[in-house]
Short mmCIF file of N, CA and C in Angstrom, two decimals:
data_model
loop_
_atom_site.label_atom_id
_atom_site.label_comp_id
_atom_site.label_asym_id
_atom_site.label_seq_id
_atom_site.Cartn_x
_atom_site.Cartn_y
_atom_site.Cartn_z
N MET A 226 1.15 -1.19 -0.02
CA MET A 226 0.08 -0.33 -0.18
C MET A 226 1.24 1.19 0.04
N THR A 227 0.71 2.17 -1.08
CA THR A 227 1.30 3.57 -1.06
C THR A 227 0.77 4.28 -0.64
N PRO A 228 1.81 5.36 0.58
CA PRO A 228 1.43 5.99 1.62
C PRO A 228 0.85 7.63 0.20
N GLN A 229 -0.29 7.91 1.26
CA GLN A 229 -0.95 9.00 0.44
C GLN A 229 -0.28 10.25 1.01
N VAL A 230 0.24 10.97 -0.38
CA VAL A 230 0.92 12.65 0.10
C VAL A 230 0.06 13.25 -0.25
N SER A 231 0.05 14.07 0.87
CA SER A 231 -0.66 15.87 0.73
C SER A 231 -0.73 16.65 0.04
N LYS A 232 -1.93 17.34 -0.43
CA LYS A 232 -1.27 18.33 -1.54
C LYS A 232 -0.40 19.04 -1.28
N ASN A 233 -0.22 20.09 0.18
CA ASN A 233 0.41 20.90 0.66
C ASN A 233 1.92 20.13 0.46
N GLN A 234 2.32 18.96 0.72
CA GLN A 234 3.59 18.18 0.34
C GLN A 234 4.12 18.23 -1.08
N THR A 235 2.61 18.45 -1.91
CA THR A 235 3.14 18.27 -3.27
C THR A 235 3.26 19.54 -3.75
N ARG A 236 2.98 20.59 -3.21
CA ARG A 236 2.85 21.71 -3.67
C ARG A 236 4.63 22.39 -3.29
N GLN A 237 4.81 22.06 -2.12
CA GLN A 237 6.41 21.96 -1.09
C GLN A 237 7.00 22.12 -2.41
N ARG A 238 6.77 20.52 -2.85
CA ARG A 238 7.96 19.97 -4.22
C ARG A 238 8.12 20.72 -5.17
N VAL A 239 6.82 20.81 -6.27
CA VAL A 239 6.55 21.51 -6.90
C VAL A 239 6.97 23.31 -6.75
N HIS A 240 7.05 23.38 -5.78
CA HIS A 240 7.80 25.16 -4.91
C HIS A 240 9.49 24.98 -4.85
N LYS A 241 9.28 24.23 -4.77
CA LYS A 241 11.42 23.44 -4.14
C LYS A 241 11.91 23.72 -6.32
N ARG A 242 10.96 23.09 -6.96
CA ARG A 242 11.51 22.86 -8.32
C ARG A 242 11.32 23.94 -8.95
N ILE A 243 10.07 25.36 -8.52
CA ILE A 243 10.20 26.30 -9.14
C ILE A 243 11.53 27.39 -8.73
N ARG A 244 11.61 27.35 -7.78
CA ARG A 244 12.73 28.00 -7.28
C ARG A 244 14.22 27.97 -7.32
N GLU A 245 14.28 26.63 -7.64
CA GLU A 245 15.75 25.79 -8.52
C GLU A 245 15.86 27.18 -9.43
N LYS A 246 15.01 27.46 -10.37
CA LYS A 246 15.11 27.91 -11.88
C LYS A 246 14.91 29.78 -11.44
N LEU A 247 14.55 30.38 -10.07
CA LEU A 247 13.87 31.64 -10.05
C LEU A 247 15.43 32.04 -8.85
N ARG A 248 15.85 33.05 -9.30
CA ARG A 248 15.87 34.33 -8.22
C ARG A 248 15.70 35.09 -8.32
N GLY A 249 15.48 36.37 -7.56
CA GLY A 249 15.14 37.61 -7.28
C GLY A 249 16.66 38.52 -6.72
N THR A 250 16.97 39.10 -7.97
CA THR A 250 17.47 40.53 -7.39
C THR A 250 17.27 41.69 -6.76
N ALA A 251 18.24 42.51 -6.73
CA ALA A 251 17.63 44.18 -6.26
C ALA A 251 17.02 45.03 -7.48
N GLU A 252 17.25 44.64 -8.71
CA GLU A 252 16.75 45.36 -9.86
C GLU A 252 15.39 44.48 -10.08
N ARG A 253 15.74 43.44 -10.01
CA ARG A 253 14.44 42.37 -10.49
C ARG A 253 13.64 41.64 -8.95
N PRO A 254 13.59 41.74 -8.50
CA PRO A 254 13.10 40.68 -6.90
C PRO A 254 12.14 39.75 -7.49
N ARG A 255 12.03 38.86 -6.90
CA ARG A 255 10.94 37.78 -6.71
C ARG A 255 9.41 38.04 -6.30
N LEU A 256 8.61 37.74 -6.99
CA LEU A 256 6.93 38.36 -6.19
C LEU A 256 6.68 36.92 -5.57
N ASN A 257 6.83 37.08 -4.53
CA ASN A 257 6.04 35.38 -4.14
C ASN A 257 4.75 35.21 -3.54
N VAL A 258 4.37 34.28 -3.39
CA VAL A 258 2.78 34.63 -3.44
C VAL A 258 2.49 33.06 -2.49
N TYR A 259 2.03 33.42 -0.87
CA TYR A 259 1.60 32.38 -0.40
C TYR A 259 -0.42 32.54 -0.16
N ARG A 260 -0.79 31.40 -0.33
CA ARG A 260 -2.23 31.40 -0.46
C ARG A 260 -2.21 30.40 0.92
N SER A 261 -3.16 30.84 2.07
CA SER A 261 -3.90 29.77 2.79
C SER A 261 -5.00 29.82 2.89
N LEU A 262 -5.67 29.10 3.82
CA LEU A 262 -7.26 28.54 3.45
C LEU A 262 -8.03 29.84 3.57
N ASN A 263 -8.00 30.90 4.46
CA ASN A 263 -8.39 32.20 5.09
C ASN A 263 -7.63 33.93 4.19
N GLN A 264 -6.46 33.12 4.12
CA GLN A 264 -5.78 34.91 3.39
C GLN A 264 -4.83 34.42 2.60
N ILE A 265 -4.35 35.87 1.91
CA ILE A 265 -3.20 35.56 0.94
C ILE A 265 -2.34 36.62 1.24
N TYR A 266 -1.12 36.08 1.11
CA TYR A 266 0.48 36.98 1.51
C TYR A 266 1.05 37.42 -0.33
N ALA A 267 2.33 38.25 0.24
CA ALA A 267 2.48 38.34 -1.28
C ALA A 267 4.01 39.63 -0.69
N GLN A 268 4.57 38.96 -0.97
CA GLN A 268 6.16 39.74 -0.63
C GLN A 268 6.69 39.45 -1.79
N LEU A 269 8.02 41.19 -2.03
CA LEU A 269 9.16 40.98 -2.81
C LEU A 269 10.18 40.70 -2.61
N ILE A 270 11.28 40.10 -2.91
CA ILE A 270 12.56 39.56 -2.42
C ILE A 270 13.81 39.41 -2.82
N ASP A 271 14.67 39.95 -2.26
CA ASP A 271 15.95 40.01 -3.24
C ASP A 271 16.51 38.97 -2.78
N ASP A 272 16.84 37.96 -3.28
CA ASP A 272 17.27 36.41 -2.97
C ASP A 272 18.63 36.62 -3.03
N ALA A 273 19.42 37.85 -3.63
CA ALA A 273 20.97 37.76 -3.75
C ALA A 273 21.17 38.48 -1.95
N GLU A 274 20.51 39.02 -1.16
CA GLU A 274 20.84 39.71 0.36
C GLU A 274 19.56 38.82 0.86
N GLY A 275 18.75 38.44 0.77
CA GLY A 275 18.01 37.56 1.67
C GLY A 275 16.81 38.84 2.07
N ARG A 276 16.52 39.86 1.87
CA ARG A 276 15.43 40.10 2.35
C ARG A 276 14.39 40.41 1.17
N THR A 277 12.93 40.36 2.68
CA THR A 277 12.03 40.99 2.11
C THR A 277 11.95 42.43 1.36
N LEU A 278 11.68 43.44 0.65
CA LEU A 278 11.70 44.19 -0.25
C LEU A 278 10.77 45.52 0.44
N VAL A 279 9.27 44.46 0.15
CA VAL A 279 8.09 44.78 0.34
C VAL A 279 7.14 44.00 0.72
N SER A 280 6.14 44.16 1.05
CA SER A 280 5.49 43.00 1.11
C SER A 280 3.82 43.70 1.40
N ALA A 281 2.79 42.62 1.28
CA ALA A 281 1.55 43.08 1.73
C ALA A 281 0.76 41.71 1.56
N SER A 282 -0.37 41.68 2.31
CA SER A 282 -1.17 40.81 2.77
C SER A 282 -2.82 41.27 3.13
N SER A 283 -3.69 40.31 2.71
CA SER A 283 -5.48 40.31 3.02
C SER A 283 -5.44 40.69 4.48
N ARG A 284 -4.38 40.53 5.71
CA ARG A 284 -4.49 40.97 6.87
C ARG A 284 -4.04 41.81 7.68
N GLU A 285 -3.65 43.03 6.87
CA GLU A 285 -2.89 43.79 7.26
C GLU A 285 -4.61 45.13 7.44
N LYS A 286 -4.18 46.05 8.52
CA LYS A 286 -5.47 46.67 8.55
C LYS A 286 -6.12 47.95 7.43
N GLY A 287 -7.15 47.68 7.58
CA GLY A 287 -7.76 48.19 6.58
C GLY A 287 -7.74 47.78 5.07
N ALA A 288 -7.55 46.68 4.97
CA ALA A 288 -7.87 45.37 4.22
C ALA A 288 -9.42 45.86 3.81
N ALA A 289 -9.65 45.37 2.03
CA ALA A 289 -10.56 45.74 1.39
C ALA A 289 -11.74 44.76 1.62
N SER A 290 -11.35 43.60 2.19
CA SER A 290 -12.47 42.86 2.45
C SER A 290 -12.09 42.23 3.94
N LYS A 291 -13.44 41.22 3.98
CA LYS A 291 -13.44 41.19 5.56
C LYS A 291 -12.36 40.18 5.60
N THR A 292 -12.50 39.32 4.28
CA THR A 292 -12.05 37.93 4.78
C THR A 292 -10.89 37.90 3.52
N GLY A 293 -9.83 37.30 3.32
CA GLY A 293 -9.16 37.34 2.48
C GLY A 293 -9.10 35.72 1.85
N GLY A 294 -9.97 35.59 1.77
CA GLY A 294 -9.88 34.03 1.35
C GLY A 294 -10.80 33.85 -0.24
N ASN A 295 -11.31 35.32 -1.03
CA ASN A 295 -11.91 35.14 -2.10
C ASN A 295 -10.64 36.10 -2.95
N VAL A 296 -11.22 36.08 -4.44
CA VAL A 296 -10.87 37.38 -5.39
C VAL A 296 -10.48 38.16 -5.03
N ALA A 297 -11.38 39.01 -5.03
CA ALA A 297 -11.32 40.42 -4.36
C ALA A 297 -10.10 40.51 -3.69
N ALA A 298 -10.12 39.88 -2.56
CA ALA A 298 -8.77 40.46 -1.69
C ALA A 298 -7.57 40.26 -2.85
N ALA A 299 -7.51 39.25 -2.92
CA ALA A 299 -6.44 38.65 -3.83
C ALA A 299 -5.78 40.16 -4.77
N LYS A 300 -6.95 40.50 -5.75
CA LYS A 300 -7.03 41.71 -6.68
C LYS A 300 -6.36 42.85 -5.47
N ALA A 301 -7.00 42.73 -4.10
CA ALA A 301 -6.87 44.25 -3.67
C ALA A 301 -4.99 44.12 -2.79
N VAL A 302 -4.41 42.90 -2.64
CA VAL A 302 -3.29 42.42 -1.93
C VAL A 302 -2.60 42.75 -3.48
N GLY A 303 -2.53 42.42 -4.45
CA GLY A 303 -2.05 42.91 -5.55
C GLY A 303 -1.48 44.07 -6.06
N LYS A 304 -2.90 45.15 -5.96
CA LYS A 304 -2.79 46.20 -6.00
C LYS A 304 -2.01 46.96 -5.11
N ALA A 305 -2.26 46.38 -3.80
CA ALA A 305 -1.54 46.90 -2.60
C ALA A 305 0.28 46.87 -2.93
N LEU A 306 0.70 46.06 -3.29
CA LEU A 306 2.16 45.27 -3.50
C LEU A 306 2.76 46.21 -4.48
N ALA A 307 2.01 46.70 -5.54
CA ALA A 307 2.48 47.15 -6.81
C ALA A 307 2.40 48.72 -6.30
N GLU A 308 1.63 48.99 -5.80
CA GLU A 308 2.20 50.38 -5.23
C GLU A 308 2.74 50.72 -4.51
N ARG A 309 3.17 49.95 -3.68
CA ARG A 309 4.23 49.96 -2.64
C ARG A 309 5.76 49.71 -3.39
N ALA A 310 5.69 48.75 -4.37
CA ALA A 310 7.08 48.45 -5.10
C ALA A 310 7.34 49.73 -6.26
N ARG A 311 6.39 50.47 -6.45
CA ARG A 311 6.24 52.20 -6.79
C ARG A 311 6.90 52.93 -6.33
N GLU A 312 6.57 53.21 -4.93
CA GLU A 312 7.23 54.39 -4.07
C GLU A 312 8.83 53.38 -3.89
N LYS A 313 8.90 52.47 -4.12
CA LYS A 313 10.82 52.30 -3.70
C LYS A 313 11.20 51.78 -5.14
N SER A 314 10.71 52.48 -6.29
CA SER A 314 11.09 52.31 -7.49
C SER A 314 12.01 51.24 -8.44
N ILE A 315 10.75 49.71 -7.42
CA ILE A 315 10.79 48.56 -8.42
C ILE A 315 9.41 48.76 -9.94
N SER A 316 9.92 48.30 -10.80
CA SER A 316 9.13 48.41 -11.57
C SER A 316 8.81 46.36 -12.35
N LYS A 317 10.02 45.89 -12.39
CA LYS A 317 10.02 44.82 -12.86
C LYS A 317 10.09 43.79 -12.06
N VAL A 318 9.55 42.55 -11.42
CA VAL A 318 10.02 41.58 -10.91
C VAL A 318 9.97 39.91 -11.41
N VAL A 319 10.01 39.38 -10.90
CA VAL A 319 10.01 38.01 -11.79
C VAL A 319 8.63 37.04 -10.72
N PHE A 320 8.10 36.36 -11.42
CA PHE A 320 6.40 35.49 -10.41
C PHE A 320 7.14 35.09 -10.06
N ASP A 321 6.61 34.59 -8.90
CA ASP A 321 6.70 33.25 -8.58
C ASP A 321 5.42 32.95 -7.53
N ARG A 322 4.94 31.36 -8.58
CA ARG A 322 3.08 31.16 -8.29
C ARG A 322 3.52 30.45 -6.68
N GLY A 323 4.79 30.10 -5.55
CA GLY A 323 4.39 29.27 -4.48
C GLY A 323 4.07 28.19 -4.93
N GLY A 324 4.39 27.33 -6.03
CA GLY A 324 3.90 25.70 -6.44
C GLY A 324 2.15 25.75 -6.30
N TYR A 325 1.50 26.53 -6.48
CA TYR A 325 -0.11 26.50 -6.74
C TYR A 325 -0.45 27.27 -7.76
N LEU A 326 -1.46 26.38 -8.43
CA LEU A 326 -1.99 26.79 -9.88
C LEU A 326 -2.15 28.21 -10.25
N TYR A 327 -1.67 28.13 -11.47
CA TYR A 327 -1.97 30.00 -11.54
C TYR A 327 -3.41 29.53 -12.20
N HIS A 328 -4.09 30.26 -10.99
CA HIS A 328 -5.50 29.81 -11.37
C HIS A 328 -6.46 30.79 -10.27
N GLY A 329 -7.06 31.29 -10.19
CA GLY A 329 -7.73 32.11 -8.99
C GLY A 329 -7.70 33.06 -8.38
N ARG A 330 -6.85 32.83 -7.15
CA ARG A 330 -6.64 34.40 -6.32
C ARG A 330 -5.32 34.37 -6.28
N VAL A 331 -4.67 33.12 -7.10
CA VAL A 331 -3.09 33.64 -7.61
C VAL A 331 -2.85 34.29 -9.04
N LYS A 332 -3.75 33.96 -10.12
CA LYS A 332 -3.86 35.06 -10.96
C LYS A 332 -4.35 36.15 -10.86
N ALA A 333 -5.70 36.20 -10.05
CA ALA A 333 -5.93 37.66 -9.43
C ALA A 333 -5.05 38.56 -9.01
N LEU A 334 -4.25 38.72 -7.91
CA LEU A 334 -2.75 38.71 -7.54
C LEU A 334 -2.19 39.62 -8.44
N ALA A 335 -1.66 37.94 -9.35
CA ALA A 335 -0.59 38.93 -10.71
C ALA A 335 -1.39 39.43 -11.16
N ASP A 336 -2.65 39.48 -12.01
CA ASP A 336 -3.26 40.64 -12.58
C ASP A 336 -3.07 41.49 -12.45
N ALA A 337 -3.74 41.99 -10.98
CA ALA A 337 -3.66 43.38 -10.15
C ALA A 337 -2.40 44.12 -10.08
N ALA A 338 -1.56 43.46 -9.74
CA ALA A 338 -0.01 43.79 -10.11
C ALA A 338 0.05 44.20 -11.25
N ARG A 339 -0.01 43.56 -12.46
CA ARG A 339 0.42 43.98 -13.68
C ARG A 339 -0.42 45.58 -13.89
N GLU A 340 -1.86 45.15 -13.58
CA GLU A 340 -2.89 46.79 -13.70
C GLU A 340 -1.96 47.89 -13.16
N ALA A 341 -1.06 47.46 -11.80
CA ALA A 341 -0.94 48.68 -11.04
C ALA A 341 0.43 48.99 -11.36
N GLY A 342 1.22 48.55 -12.44
CA GLY A 342 2.18 48.49 -13.18
C GLY A 342 3.62 47.84 -12.45
N LEU A 343 3.41 47.08 -11.99
CA LEU A 343 4.59 45.81 -12.08
C LEU A 343 4.80 45.14 -13.63
N GLN A 344 5.84 44.77 -14.31
CA GLN A 344 6.08 43.78 -14.92
C GLN A 344 6.49 42.37 -14.63
N PHE A 345 5.88 41.58 -15.21
CA PHE A 345 6.65 40.27 -15.15
C PHE A 345 7.57 39.67 -16.57
#
């Protein structure tokens, strides 16, 4: 009998494979997405220094939606992240979907960040 593998273990394995190919720099940081059941988080990371440059999440004070587990909250997070990145003169990023399918909340966050001025 083969042991069951959870969806999260599979996602982490896929994310590890993605991370082998992606690197964020100061000029072009990595836009990392983490999606939990009730919230969504995004951050721009400079992998060369191991620093988070900008972050946004659906848990922040004044978030647009009461719950972070929907597409509307993901759009708000993407827009907020792009605005904060513009303040720090960041316009180009490398998108790291975190092992999640590019669909639903992840896609909404990415599209909102693009509309607000980030280039992938």
